[in-house]
CSV table of C-alpha atoms and ligand atoms in Angstrom, one decimal:
chain,number,residue,atom,x,y,z
A,3,MET,CA,-126.0,-88.3,-74.7
A,4,ARG,CA,-126.6,-85.5,-72.3
A,5,LEU,CA,-123.3,-83.9,-71.2
A,6,ALA,CA,-122.7,-83.2,-67.5
A,7,VAL,CA,-123.0,-79.4,-67.6
A,8,PRO,CA,-123.2,-77.8,-64.1
A,9,GLY,CA,-126.6,-76.3,-63.2
A,10,ASP,CA,-125.3,-72.7,-63.0
A,11,VAL,CA,-124.0,-72.9,-66.6
A,12,VAL,CA,-127.3,-74.3,-67.8
A,13,GLU,CA,-129.2,-71.5,-66.0
A,14,LEU,CA,-126.8,-68.9,-67.5
A,15,CYS,CA,-127.7,-70.2,-71.0
A,16,GLN,CA,-131.4,-70.3,-70.1
A,17,ARG,CA,-131.3,-66.6,-69.2
A,18,LEU,CA,-129.7,-65.6,-72.4
A,19,ARG,CA,-132.3,-67.7,-74.3
A,20,ALA,CA,-135.1,-66.1,-72.4
A,21,ALA,CA,-133.8,-62.7,-73.4
A,22,GLY,CA,-134.0,-63.8,-77.0
A,23,PHE,CA,-130.4,-64.7,-77.7
A,24,GLU,CA,-128.6,-67.9,-78.7
A,25,ALA,CA,-126.2,-69.5,-76.2
A,26,TRP,CA,-123.9,-72.4,-76.7
A,27,LEU,CA,-121.2,-74.0,-74.7
A,28,VAL,CA,-118.0,-74.0,-76.7
A,29,GLY,CA,-114.3,-74.9,-76.6
A,30,GLY,CA,-112.4,-77.0,-74.1
A,31,ALA,CA,-115.3,-77.8,-71.9
A,32,VAL,CA,-117.3,-79.5,-74.7
A,33,ARG,CA,-114.2,-81.3,-75.8
A,34,ASP,CA,-113.4,-82.6,-72.3
A,35,LEU,CA,-117.0,-83.6,-71.5
A,36,LEU,CA,-117.4,-85.5,-74.8
A,37,ARG,CA,-114.3,-87.5,-73.7
A,38,GLY,CA,-115.9,-88.2,-70.4
A,39,LYS,CA,-113.5,-85.9,-68.5
A,40,ALA,CA,-114.2,-83.2,-66.0
A,41,ALA,CA,-114.2,-79.8,-67.7
A,42,LYS,CA,-112.1,-77.1,-66.2
A,43,ASP,CA,-113.7,-73.8,-67.2
A,44,PHE,CA,-116.8,-73.1,-69.1
A,45,ASP,CA,-117.0,-70.8,-72.1
A,46,VAL,CA,-120.3,-69.7,-73.6
A,47,ALA,CA,-120.7,-68.3,-77.1
A,48,THR,CA,-123.7,-66.1,-77.7
A,49,SER,CA,-125.4,-63.9,-80.3
A,50,ALA,CA,-125.8,-61.2,-77.6
A,51,ASP,CA,-123.3,-58.4,-77.8
A,52,PRO,CA,-121.3,-57.5,-74.6
A,53,ALA,CA,-123.7,-54.7,-73.6
A,54,ALA,CA,-126.7,-57.0,-73.9
A,55,VAL,CA,-124.9,-59.7,-71.8
A,56,THR,CA,-124.2,-57.1,-69.1
A,57,LYS,CA,-127.8,-56.1,-69.2
A,58,VAL,CA,-129.1,-59.7,-68.8
A,59,PHE,CA,-127.0,-60.5,-65.8
A,60,GLY,CA,-126.6,-57.0,-64.2
A,61,ARG,CA,-123.4,-55.1,-63.4
A,62,LYS,CA,-123.1,-56.7,-60.1
A,63,ARG,CA,-122.7,-60.2,-61.6
A,64,THR,CA,-120.5,-59.3,-64.6
A,65,ILE,CA,-117.0,-58.2,-65.1
A,66,PRO,CA,-116.1,-56.5,-68.4
A,67,THR,CA,-113.1,-58.8,-69.0
A,68,GLY,CA,-112.4,-58.0,-72.6
A,69,GLU,CA,-115.4,-56.1,-73.9
A,70,LYS,CA,-113.4,-55.1,-77.0
A,71,HIS,CA,-112.9,-58.8,-77.7
A,72,GLY,CA,-116.6,-59.5,-76.9
A,73,THR,CA,-115.9,-61.2,-73.6
A,74,VAL,CA,-117.9,-60.6,-70.4
A,75,THR,CA,-117.2,-62.7,-67.4
A,76,VAL,CA,-120.5,-63.7,-65.6
A,77,LEU,CA,-120.2,-64.8,-62.0
A,78,THR,CA,-122.3,-67.7,-61.1
A,79,GLU,CA,-122.5,-69.9,-58.0
A,80,ARG,CA,-121.7,-73.6,-58.0
A,81,ASP,CA,-121.7,-75.7,-54.8
A,82,GLY,CA,-121.7,-72.5,-52.8
A,83,VAL,CA,-118.6,-71.2,-54.6
A,84,ARG,CA,-118.4,-68.3,-57.0
A,85,GLN,CA,-117.6,-69.4,-60.5
A,86,PRO,CA,-116.5,-67.2,-63.4
A,87,VAL,CA,-118.0,-68.2,-66.8
A,88,GLU,CA,-116.7,-66.4,-69.9
A,89,VAL,CA,-119.5,-65.3,-72.2
A,90,THR,CA,-118.2,-64.2,-75.6
A,91,THR,CA,-120.1,-62.7,-78.5
A,92,TYR,CA,-119.9,-64.7,-81.7
A,93,ARG,CA,-116.7,-63.6,-83.2
A,94,GLY,CA,-114.9,-64.2,-86.4
A,95,GLU,CA,-111.2,-64.1,-87.4
A,96,GLY,CA,-110.0,-60.5,-87.8
A,97,ALA,CA,-107.2,-59.8,-90.2
A,98,TYR,CA,-103.8,-60.7,-88.7
A,99,THR,CA,-100.8,-58.9,-89.9
A,100,ASP,CA,-98.3,-59.7,-87.2
A,101,GLY,CA,-99.0,-63.3,-86.3
A,102,ARG,CA,-99.5,-62.2,-82.7
A,103,ARG,CA,-103.1,-61.0,-82.4
A,104,PRO,CA,-105.8,-60.0,-84.8
A,105,ASP,CA,-105.7,-56.3,-85.8
A,106,GLU,CA,-109.4,-56.0,-85.0
A,107,VAL,CA,-112.2,-58.1,-83.6
A,108,VAL,CA,-115.0,-58.8,-86.0
A,109,PHE,CA,-118.3,-59.9,-84.6
A,110,VAL,CA,-120.3,-62.4,-86.7
A,111,ARG,CA,-123.9,-63.4,-86.7
A,112,THR,CA,-123.9,-67.1,-86.6
A,113,LEU,CA,-122.4,-69.9,-84.5
A,114,ASP,CA,-120.9,-71.6,-87.5
A,115,GLU,CA,-118.9,-68.5,-88.4
A,116,ASP,CA,-117.7,-68.4,-84.7
A,117,LEU,CA,-116.6,-72.0,-84.8
A,118,LYS,CA,-114.8,-71.5,-88.1
A,119,ARG,CA,-112.2,-69.2,-86.4
A,120,ARG,CA,-111.3,-71.8,-83.7
A,121,ASP,CA,-108.0,-73.6,-84.0
A,122,PHE,CA,-108.7,-77.4,-84.1
A,123,THR,CA,-111.8,-79.4,-85.0
A,124,MET,CA,-112.0,-80.9,-81.5
A,125,ASN,CA,-112.1,-77.3,-80.1
A,126,ALA,CA,-114.8,-76.2,-82.6
A,127,ILE,CA,-117.7,-78.2,-81.3
A,128,ALA,CA,-120.6,-76.4,-79.6
A,129,TYR,CA,-123.2,-77.9,-77.2
A,130,ASP,CA,-126.6,-76.5,-76.4
A,131,PRO,CA,-127.3,-77.8,-72.9
A,132,LEU,CA,-131.0,-76.8,-73.1
A,133,ALA,CA,-131.9,-78.7,-76.2
A,134,ASP,CA,-129.1,-81.2,-75.7
A,135,THR,CA,-127.8,-80.8,-79.2
A,136,LEU,CA,-124.3,-80.6,-80.6
A,137,ALA,CA,-123.1,-78.4,-83.5
A,138,ASP,CA,-120.1,-79.9,-85.1
A,139,PRO,CA,-119.6,-78.5,-88.6
A,140,TYR,CA,-115.9,-79.6,-88.8
A,141,GLY,CA,-116.1,-83.2,-87.7
A,142,GLY,CA,-114.6,-82.6,-84.3
A,143,GLN,CA,-116.3,-85.6,-82.7
A,144,ALA,CA,-114.9,-88.0,-85.3
A,145,ASP,CA,-111.4,-86.6,-84.8
A,146,LEU,CA,-111.9,-86.8,-81.0
A,147,ALA,CA,-112.9,-90.4,-81.3
A,148,ALA,CA,-109.9,-91.1,-83.6
A,149,GLY,CA,-107.5,-89.2,-81.4
A,150,VAL,CA,-106.6,-86.7,-84.1
A,151,ILE,CA,-105.7,-83.0,-83.9
A,152,ARG,CA,-106.7,-81.3,-87.1
A,153,ALA,CA,-106.7,-77.7,-88.0
A,154,VAL,CA,-110.1,-76.1,-88.9
A,155,GLY,CA,-109.6,-75.0,-92.5
A,156,ALA,CA,-106.3,-74.8,-94.3
A,157,PRO,CA,-103.6,-75.6,-91.7
A,158,LEU,CA,-100.8,-73.3,-93.0
A,159,GLU,CA,-103.2,-70.4,-93.3
A,160,ARG,CA,-104.4,-70.9,-89.8
A,161,PHE,CA,-100.8,-71.3,-88.4
A,162,ARG,CA,-99.7,-68.2,-90.2
A,163,GLU,CA,-102.6,-66.2,-88.7
A,164,ASP,CA,-101.6,-66.9,-85.2
A,165,GLY,CA,-98.1,-68.4,-84.7
A,166,LEU,CA,-99.0,-69.9,-81.3
A,167,ARG,CA,-101.4,-72.4,-82.9
A,168,ALA,CA,-98.5,-74.7,-84.0
A,169,MET,CA,-97.4,-74.9,-80.4
A,170,ARG,CA,-101.0,-75.5,-79.2
A,171,ALA,CA,-101.3,-78.4,-81.7
A,172,VAL,CA,-98.2,-80.0,-80.1
A,173,ARG,CA,-99.5,-79.2,-76.6
A,174,PHE,CA,-102.9,-80.8,-77.2
A,175,ALA,CA,-101.1,-83.9,-78.7
A,176,ALA,CA,-99.2,-84.3,-75.5
A,177,GLN,CA,-102.1,-83.6,-73.1
A,178,HIS,CA,-104.5,-85.9,-74.9
A,179,GLU,CA,-101.9,-88.4,-76.3
A,180,PHE,CA,-103.3,-87.7,-79.7
A,181,ALA,CA,-101.7,-87.7,-83.1
A,182,ILE,CA,-101.6,-84.6,-85.2
A,183,ASP,CA,-103.2,-85.1,-88.6
A,184,PRO,CA,-100.3,-85.3,-91.2
A,185,ALA,CA,-101.5,-82.3,-93.2
A,186,THR,CA,-101.7,-80.2,-90.1
A,187,GLU,CA,-98.4,-81.4,-88.7
A,188,GLN,CA,-96.6,-80.8,-92.1
A,189,ALA,CA,-97.8,-77.2,-92.1
A,190,ILE,CA,-95.9,-76.3,-88.9
A,191,PRO,CA,-92.4,-76.0,-90.4
A,192,ASP,CA,-93.7,-73.5,-92.9
A,193,ALA,CA,-95.1,-71.3,-90.1
A,194,LEU,CA,-92.0,-71.1,-87.9
A,195,ASP,CA,-91.2,-67.6,-89.0
A,196,VAL,CA,-94.6,-66.5,-87.7
A,197,PHE,CA,-94.1,-68.6,-84.5
A,198,ASP,CA,-91.0,-66.5,-83.9
A,199,LYS,CA,-93.1,-63.4,-83.5
A,200,VAL,CA,-95.2,-64.9,-80.7
A,201,SER,CA,-94.4,-63.5,-77.3
A,202,ALA,CA,-92.1,-65.6,-75.1
A,203,GLU,CA,-94.8,-65.6,-72.4
A,204,ARG,CA,-97.4,-67.3,-74.6
A,205,VAL,CA,-94.9,-69.9,-75.8
A,206,ARG,CA,-93.7,-70.5,-72.2
A,207,ASP,CA,-97.3,-71.2,-71.0
A,208,GLU,CA,-97.7,-73.8,-73.7
A,209,LEU,CA,-94.4,-75.4,-72.9
A,210,LEU,CA,-95.3,-75.6,-69.2
A,211,LYS,CA,-98.6,-77.3,-70.1
A,212,ILE,CA,-96.6,-79.8,-72.2
A,213,LEU,CA,-94.4,-80.5,-69.2
A,214,CYS,CA,-97.5,-81.2,-67.0
A,215,ALA,CA,-98.9,-83.7,-69.5
A,216,PRO,CA,-98.9,-87.4,-68.6
A,217,LYS,CA,-96.1,-88.0,-71.1
A,218,PRO,CA,-94.4,-84.8,-72.0
A,219,SER,CA,-92.0,-86.7,-74.4
A,220,ILE,CA,-94.8,-86.9,-76.9
A,221,GLY,CA,-95.0,-83.1,-77.1
A,222,LEU,CA,-91.2,-82.5,-76.8
A,223,GLU,CA,-90.5,-85.0,-79.6
A,224,LEU,CA,-93.1,-83.3,-81.8
A,225,MET,CA,-91.5,-80.0,-81.0
A,226,ARG,CA,-88.2,-81.4,-82.3
A,227,THR,CA,-89.5,-83.0,-85.5
A,228,THR,CA,-91.6,-79.9,-86.5
A,229,GLY,CA,-88.8,-77.4,-85.8
A,230,LEU,CA,-90.5,-75.8,-82.8
A,231,LEU,CA,-87.8,-76.9,-80.5
A,232,GLU,CA,-85.1,-75.2,-82.6
A,233,HIS,CA,-87.1,-72.0,-82.3
A,234,THR,CA,-87.6,-72.4,-78.5
A,235,ILE,CA,-84.7,-74.2,-76.8
A,236,PRO,CA,-82.3,-75.0,-79.6
A,237,GLU,CA,-79.6,-76.0,-77.1
A,238,LEU,CA,-81.5,-79.3,-76.5
A,239,LEU,CA,-80.9,-80.3,-80.1
A,240,GLU,CA,-77.2,-80.7,-79.4
A,241,GLY,CA,-78.0,-83.8,-77.4
A,242,VAL,CA,-79.7,-85.6,-80.3
A,243,GLY,CA,-77.4,-88.6,-81.2
A,244,MET,CA,-75.0,-87.6,-78.5
A,245,HIS,CA,-73.6,-90.9,-77.3
A,246,GLN,CA,-73.0,-91.3,-73.5
A,247,ASN,CA,-71.3,-94.2,-71.8
A,248,ARG,CA,-71.9,-97.6,-70.2
A,249,PHE,CA,-74.2,-96.2,-67.6
A,250,HIS,CA,-76.7,-95.0,-70.2
A,251,LYS,CA,-78.8,-96.8,-72.8
A,252,HIS,CA,-79.9,-93.6,-74.5
A,253,ASP,CA,-78.3,-90.7,-76.2
A,254,VAL,CA,-78.5,-87.4,-74.3
A,255,TRP,CA,-81.8,-86.3,-75.9
A,256,HIS,CA,-83.6,-89.6,-75.3
A,257,HIS,CA,-82.3,-89.8,-71.8
A,258,THR,CA,-83.7,-86.3,-71.3
A,259,LEU,CA,-87.1,-87.2,-72.6
A,260,ALA,CA,-87.1,-90.3,-70.4
A,261,ALA,CA,-86.1,-88.2,-67.4
A,262,VAL,CA,-88.9,-85.7,-68.0
A,263,ASP,CA,-91.5,-88.5,-68.3
A,264,ALA,CA,-90.1,-90.2,-65.2
A,265,SER,CA,-90.2,-87.1,-63.1
A,266,VAL,CA,-93.2,-86.1,-60.9
A,267,VAL,CA,-95.7,-83.4,-61.6
A,268,GLY,CA,-96.8,-81.6,-58.4
A,269,GLY,CA,-95.2,-79.4,-55.9
A,270,ASP,CA,-94.9,-75.7,-56.4
A,271,PRO,CA,-94.9,-74.9,-59.3
A,272,PRO,CA,-96.1,-78.3,-60.5
A,273,TRP,CA,-93.9,-78.2,-63.6
A,274,LEU,CA,-90.7,-77.4,-61.7
A,275,VAL,CA,-89.0,-80.8,-61.4
A,276,ARG,CA,-90.0,-81.7,-65.0
A,277,PHE,CA,-88.4,-78.4,-66.3
A,278,ALA,CA,-85.3,-79.2,-64.3
A,279,ALA,CA,-85.3,-82.7,-65.8
A,280,LEU,CA,-85.6,-81.2,-69.3
A,281,LEU,CA,-82.5,-79.0,-68.7
A,282,HIS,CA,-80.4,-81.1,-66.3
A,283,ASP,CA,-78.1,-82.5,-69.0
A,284,VAL,CA,-78.3,-79.6,-71.4
A,285,ALA,CA,-74.6,-79.0,-71.3
A,286,LYS,CA,-73.5,-82.6,-71.8
A,287,PRO,CA,-72.8,-82.1,-75.5
A,288,ARG,CA,-70.7,-79.0,-74.9
A,289,THR,CA,-68.7,-80.7,-72.2
A,290,ALA,CA,-68.3,-84.1,-73.8
A,291,ALA,CA,-64.8,-85.6,-74.0
A,292,PRO,CA,-63.7,-89.2,-74.7
A,293,LYS,CA,-62.8,-91.2,-71.6
A,294,GLU,CA,-59.0,-91.6,-71.4
A,295,ASP,CA,-59.1,-95.4,-70.7
A,296,SER,CA,-62.2,-96.0,-72.9
A,297,PRO,CA,-62.3,-93.6,-75.8
A,298,ALA,CA,-65.7,-94.9,-77.1
A,299,GLU,CA,-67.3,-93.6,-74.0
A,300,ASN,CA,-67.8,-90.0,-73.0
A,301,THR,CA,-67.3,-88.0,-69.9
A,302,PHE,CA,-69.1,-84.8,-69.2
A,303,TYR,CA,-66.9,-83.0,-66.8
A,304,ARG,CA,-68.6,-80.0,-65.1
A,305,HIS,CA,-71.7,-80.3,-67.2
A,306,GLU,CA,-73.8,-79.3,-64.2
A,307,GLN,CA,-72.1,-76.0,-63.8
A,308,VAL,CA,-72.1,-75.2,-67.6
A,309,GLY,CA,-75.7,-76.4,-67.6
A,310,ALA,CA,-76.6,-74.1,-64.8
A,311,ASP,CA,-75.4,-71.1,-66.8
A,312,MET,CA,-77.3,-72.3,-69.9
A,313,THR,CA,-80.4,-72.8,-67.8
A,314,ASP,CA,-80.1,-69.2,-66.6
A,315,ALA,CA,-80.0,-68.0,-70.2
A,316,ILE,CA,-82.9,-70.2,-71.3
A,317,ALA,CA,-85.1,-69.2,-68.3
A,318,ARG,CA,-84.5,-65.6,-69.0
A,319,ARG,CA,-85.4,-66.1,-72.7
A,320,LEU,CA,-88.6,-67.8,-71.7
A,321,LYS,CA,-89.5,-65.1,-69.2
A,322,LEU,CA,-89.7,-67.3,-66.1
A,323,SER,CA,-89.9,-65.3,-62.9
A,324,THR,CA,-86.7,-64.6,-61.0
A,325,GLU,CA,-87.6,-67.1,-58.3
A,326,GLU,CA,-88.4,-69.9,-60.9
A,327,ARG,CA,-85.2,-69.2,-62.8
A,328,GLU,CA,-83.0,-69.3,-59.7
A,329,THR,CA,-84.6,-72.5,-58.5
A,330,LEU,CA,-84.1,-74.2,-61.9
A,331,VAL,CA,-80.4,-73.0,-62.0
A,332,ASN,CA,-80.0,-74.4,-58.5
A,333,LEU,CA,-81.4,-77.8,-59.3
A,334,VAL,CA,-79.4,-78.2,-62.6
A,335,GLY,CA,-76.3,-76.9,-60.9
A,336,ASN,CA,-76.6,-79.3,-57.9
A,337,HIS,CA,-77.9,-82.5,-59.7
A,338,MET,CA,-74.6,-84.3,-59.7
A,339,PHE,CA,-74.2,-85.0,-56.0
A,340,TRP,CA,-72.9,-88.5,-55.0
A,341,TYR,CA,-73.8,-89.4,-51.5
A,342,THR,CA,-71.9,-92.1,-49.6
A,343,PRO,CA,-72.3,-93.1,-45.9
A,344,GLU,CA,-68.8,-91.7,-45.4
A,345,TRP,CA,-70.1,-88.1,-45.7
A,346,SER,CA,-69.5,-86.3,-42.5
A,347,ASP,CA,-72.2,-84.3,-40.8
A,348,GLY,CA,-70.4,-81.2,-42.0
A,349,THR,CA,-70.6,-82.5,-45.6
A,350,VAL,CA,-74.3,-83.1,-45.2
A,351,ARG,CA,-74.8,-79.6,-43.8
A,352,ARG,CA,-72.7,-78.0,-46.6
A,353,PHE,CA,-74.8,-79.8,-49.2
A,354,LEU,CA,-78.0,-78.7,-47.5
A,355,SER,CA,-76.7,-75.1,-47.2
A,356,ARG,CA,-75.7,-75.1,-50.9
A,357,VAL,CA,-79.1,-76.5,-52.2
A,358,GLY,CA,-81.3,-74.8,-49.6
A,359,VAL,CA,-83.8,-76.7,-47.4
A,360,GLU,CA,-86.7,-75.5,-49.6
A,361,HIS,CA,-85.3,-77.2,-52.7
A,362,ILE,CA,-84.2,-80.5,-51.3
A,363,ASP,CA,-87.4,-82.4,-52.2
A,364,ALA,CA,-87.3,-81.1,-55.8
A,365,LEU,CA,-83.6,-82.1,-56.1
A,366,PHE,CA,-84.3,-85.6,-54.9
A,367,ALA,CA,-87.3,-85.9,-57.2
A,368,LEU,CA,-85.0,-84.8,-60.1
A,369,ARG,CA,-82.5,-87.5,-59.1
A,370,ALA,CA,-85.2,-90.2,-59.0
A,371,GLY,CA,-86.3,-89.3,-62.5
A,372,ASP,CA,-82.7,-89.1,-63.7
A,373,VAL,CA,-81.8,-92.6,-62.4
A,374,ARG,CA,-84.9,-94.2,-63.8
A,375,ALA,CA,-84.1,-92.6,-67.2
A,376,ARG,CA,-80.8,-94.3,-67.6
A,377,GLY,CA,-82.7,-97.1,-69.3
A,378,GLN,CA,-81.0,-99.9,-67.4
A,379,GLY,CA,-83.9,-100.8,-65.1
A,380,GLU,CA,-82.2,-99.0,-62.2
A,381,GLU,CA,-84.2,-97.6,-59.3
A,382,PRO,CA,-83.1,-94.8,-57.0
A,383,GLY,CA,-81.0,-96.5,-54.3
A,384,SER,CA,-81.5,-96.6,-50.6
A,385,GLU,CA,-78.6,-94.2,-50.1
A,386,ILE,CA,-80.9,-91.3,-50.9
A,387,ASP,CA,-83.2,-92.4,-48.1
A,388,GLU,CA,-80.2,-92.4,-45.8
A,389,LEU,CA,-79.2,-88.9,-46.9
A,390,ARG,CA,-82.8,-87.8,-46.5
A,391,ALA,CA,-82.8,-89.1,-42.9
A,392,ARG,CA,-79.5,-87.3,-42.1
A,393,ILE,CA,-80.9,-84.1,-43.6
A,394,ALA,CA,-84.0,-84.4,-41.5
A,395,ASN,CA,-81.8,-84.8,-38.5
A,396,GLU,CA,-79.8,-81.6,-39.2
A,397,ILE,CA,-83.1,-79.7,-39.8
A,398,ALA,CA,-84.4,-81.0,-36.5
A,399,LYS,CA,-81.3,-79.9,-34.7
A,400,GLU,CA,-81.9,-76.4,-36.2
A,401,ALA,CA,-78.3,-76.4,-37.6
A,402,ALA,CA,-77.1,-73.1,-39.0
A,403,LEU,CA,-77.3,-73.3,-42.8
A,404,LYS,CA,-77.4,-69.7,-43.9
A,405,ILE,CA,-75.7,-66.4,-42.9
A,406,THR,CA,-78.9,-65.3,-41.2
A,407,ASP,CA,-78.7,-68.4,-39.0
A,408,LEU,CA,-75.4,-67.3,-37.4
A,409,ALA,CA,-75.3,-66.1,-33.8
A,410,VAL,CA,-73.5,-63.0,-35.0
A,411,GLY,CA,-74.3,-60.4,-37.7
A,412,GLY,CA,-72.7,-57.6,-39.7
A,413,ALA,CA,-72.8,-55.3,-36.7
A,414,ASP,CA,-70.6,-57.7,-34.7
A,415,VAL,CA,-68.1,-57.9,-37.6
A,416,MET,CA,-67.9,-54.1,-37.9
A,417,GLU,CA,-67.5,-53.7,-34.2
A,418,VAL,CA,-64.8,-56.3,-33.7
A,419,LEU,CA,-62.8,-55.2,-36.7
A,420,ALA,CA,-63.6,-51.5,-36.1
A,421,CYS,CA,-64.5,-51.1,-39.8
A,422,LYS,CA,-67.2,-49.6,-41.9
A,423,PRO,CA,-69.8,-51.4,-44.0
A,424,GLY,CA,-68.4,-52.9,-47.2
A,425,PRO,CA,-68.3,-56.2,-49.1
A,426,ASN,CA,-65.7,-57.7,-46.7
A,427,ILE,CA,-68.4,-57.9,-44.0
A,428,GLY,CA,-70.3,-60.5,-46.1
A,429,GLU,CA,-67.1,-62.3,-46.8
A,430,VAL,CA,-66.3,-62.6,-43.1
A,431,LEU,CA,-69.8,-63.9,-42.4
A,432,ARG,CA,-69.6,-66.4,-45.1
A,433,ALA,CA,-66.3,-67.6,-43.8
A,434,LEU,CA,-67.8,-67.9,-40.3
A,435,LEU,CA,-70.7,-69.9,-41.8
A,436,GLU,CA,-68.2,-72.3,-43.4
A,437,ARG,CA,-66.7,-72.9,-39.9
A,438,VAL,CA,-70.1,-73.4,-38.4
A,439,LEU,CA,-71.2,-75.8,-41.1
A,440,ASP,CA,-68.2,-78.0,-40.2
A,441,ASP,CA,-68.7,-77.6,-36.5
A,442,SER,CA,-72.2,-76.6,-35.3
A,443,SER,CA,-70.9,-76.0,-31.7
A,444,LEU,CA,-69.1,-72.9,-32.8
A,445,ASN,CA,-72.4,-71.1,-33.4
A,446,GLU,CA,-72.3,-69.1,-30.1
A,447,ARG,CA,-72.0,-65.3,-30.1
A,448,ASP,CA,-68.8,-65.1,-28.0
A,449,THR,CA,-67.1,-68.0,-29.9
A,450,LEU,CA,-67.8,-66.5,-33.3
A,451,ARG,CA,-66.8,-63.0,-32.2
A,452,ALA,CA,-63.5,-64.4,-31.1
A,453,LEU,CA,-63.1,-66.1,-34.5
A,454,ILE,CA,-63.8,-62.9,-36.5
A,455,PRO,CA,-60.2,-61.5,-36.5
A,456,GLU,CA,-58.8,-64.8,-37.7
A,457,VAL,CA,-61.2,-65.4,-40.5
A,458,ALA,CA,-60.9,-61.7,-41.6
A,459,ARG,CA,-57.2,-62.1,-41.9
A,460,ARG,CA,-57.7,-65.1,-44.2
A,461,SER,CA,-60.5,-63.7,-46.4
B,509,LIG,P1,-107.6,-75.8,-72.0
B,509,LIG,O1,-108.2,-77.1,-71.6
B,509,LIG,O2,-106.1,-75.8,-72.0
B,509,LIG,O3,-108.2,-74.6,-71.4
B,509,LIG,P2,-109.1,-74.9,-74.3
B,509,LIG,O4,-109.4,-75.6,-75.6
B,509,LIG,O5,-110.2,-74.5,-73.4
B,509,LIG,O6,-108.0,-75.8,-73.6
B,509,LIG,P3,-108.4,-72.1,-74.3
B,509,LIG,O7,-107.1,-71.5,-74.6
B,509,LIG,O8,-109.0,-72.0,-73.0
B,509,LIG,O9,-108.2,-73.7,-74.7
B,509,LIG,O10,-109.4,-71.6,-75.4
B,509,LIG,C1,-110.8,-71.9,-75.5
B,509,LIG,C2,-111.2,-72.1,-76.9
B,509,LIG,O11,-110.9,-70.9,-77.7
B,509,LIG,C3,-110.5,-73.2,-77.6
B,509,LIG,O12,-111.1,-74.5,-77.4
B,509,LIG,C4,-110.6,-72.8,-79.1
B,509,LIG,O13,-111.8,-73.1,-79.6
B,509,LIG,C5,-110.4,-71.3,-79.0
B,509,LIG,N1,-109.0,-70.8,-79.1
B,509,LIG,C6,-108.2,-70.5,-78.1
B,509,LIG,N2,-107.0,-70.1,-78.5
B,509,LIG,C7,-107.1,-70.1,-79.9
B,509,LIG,C8,-106.2,-69.7,-80.9
B,509,LIG,N3,-105.0,-69.3,-80.7
B,509,LIG,N4,-106.7,-69.8,-82.2
B,509,LIG,C9,-107.9,-70.2,-82.5
B,509,LIG,N5,-108.8,-70.6,-81.5
B,509,LIG,C10,-108.4,-70.5,-80.3
B,510,LIG,MG1,-110.0,-73.4,-71.6
């Protein structure tokens, strides 16, 4: 079966061949094409060393991405668009002493030796697009067909060389909805001390890929059972077996899994709502208290605020960007709103001001996933549509929602109060905003200036 390899990649292999080198397509592209899926990026393994690769394609078309690691990026053109193709010299596994990265890169002579260092059998298949032949020394095709993730070689050894591989196994299981071969899965708990040495950024990137899988719960549950969760977000384990109340079918952990699965992927960044769903109830166990009138049920008073603080700590640990962290904290902290038609326009504006116009869609998406995950066959109600319409109305009216929307600024406050810059200026402006949120008609320069002495006395 000829695999659908783009012409530019075939030509690239041809040119290496013509220069007397071997060239094979390897890694994720072969795996995905064999499953009939579109391949994302194309990696080529070759017997040519980086200098030879650069010579074959010329300096203009190559980028010395990681020459020390044997990788040269060759720029090709596909459908009129420039495409980077990574061309890597046959490489073996250098000695690892720290579980993070090999101490040195060792180049090897044969394709088989190169495939041997790859993590899983399905990632260790090579394809020659010129001869239309596959090299599959570890039975990757059989495992692909059976839906099994299996380490190349001895699992524990492989997981102890590079601690990230355990997380990659779980990530691939979620992405492809595959099972991990028992021997491979059972090796993970014994490699957790090496996993701990992996940089937070690499772990984070795998977690984000799990969150974008069709059913992240597959990966999250595997993280829990293998111990990876305890070494990543142990706070979530507190929800396992944590009973809720009549509104919920599941314990906190299983409700969380259902909420993540039921939440949308997409938006910017695509994993945002799912990450918020993962953490939205993280503080429920710490805030659980028996209901006064029904002690078998639990209440979780203020769990959204405690959860926002926990989210902040977790996001810092996982090295999310400041903006990503603040957005997650915002979503978790605001997920407990209860809209009723009695909300005044001022209440709608205060809600909008607190959440921020830019986060409203994500918050509603989180709510939709949360409601569906109660396990009672509920659907998000029409009240959310009504709130959405009222919010749209406020936005259309250009209602003031932030300090910078006010008709006065810090200079007005200082002039009216005859005072110098200081923290009280911000307090006065915030107090003015509160008034304006209640009554938009106050947002006129003269009106607000007249209000300044009064709000300053109170603040
Ligand atoms: P994706 O579709 O997510 O890109 P991929 O399989 O292409 O998946 P990459 O991280 O792009 O994964 O790596 C390309 C190939 O390099 C893998 O298929 C695998 O053969 C090898 N590889 C990557 N990371 C490791 C690792 N930590 N240990 C061993 N082999 C690895
Ligand atoms: Mg890849």
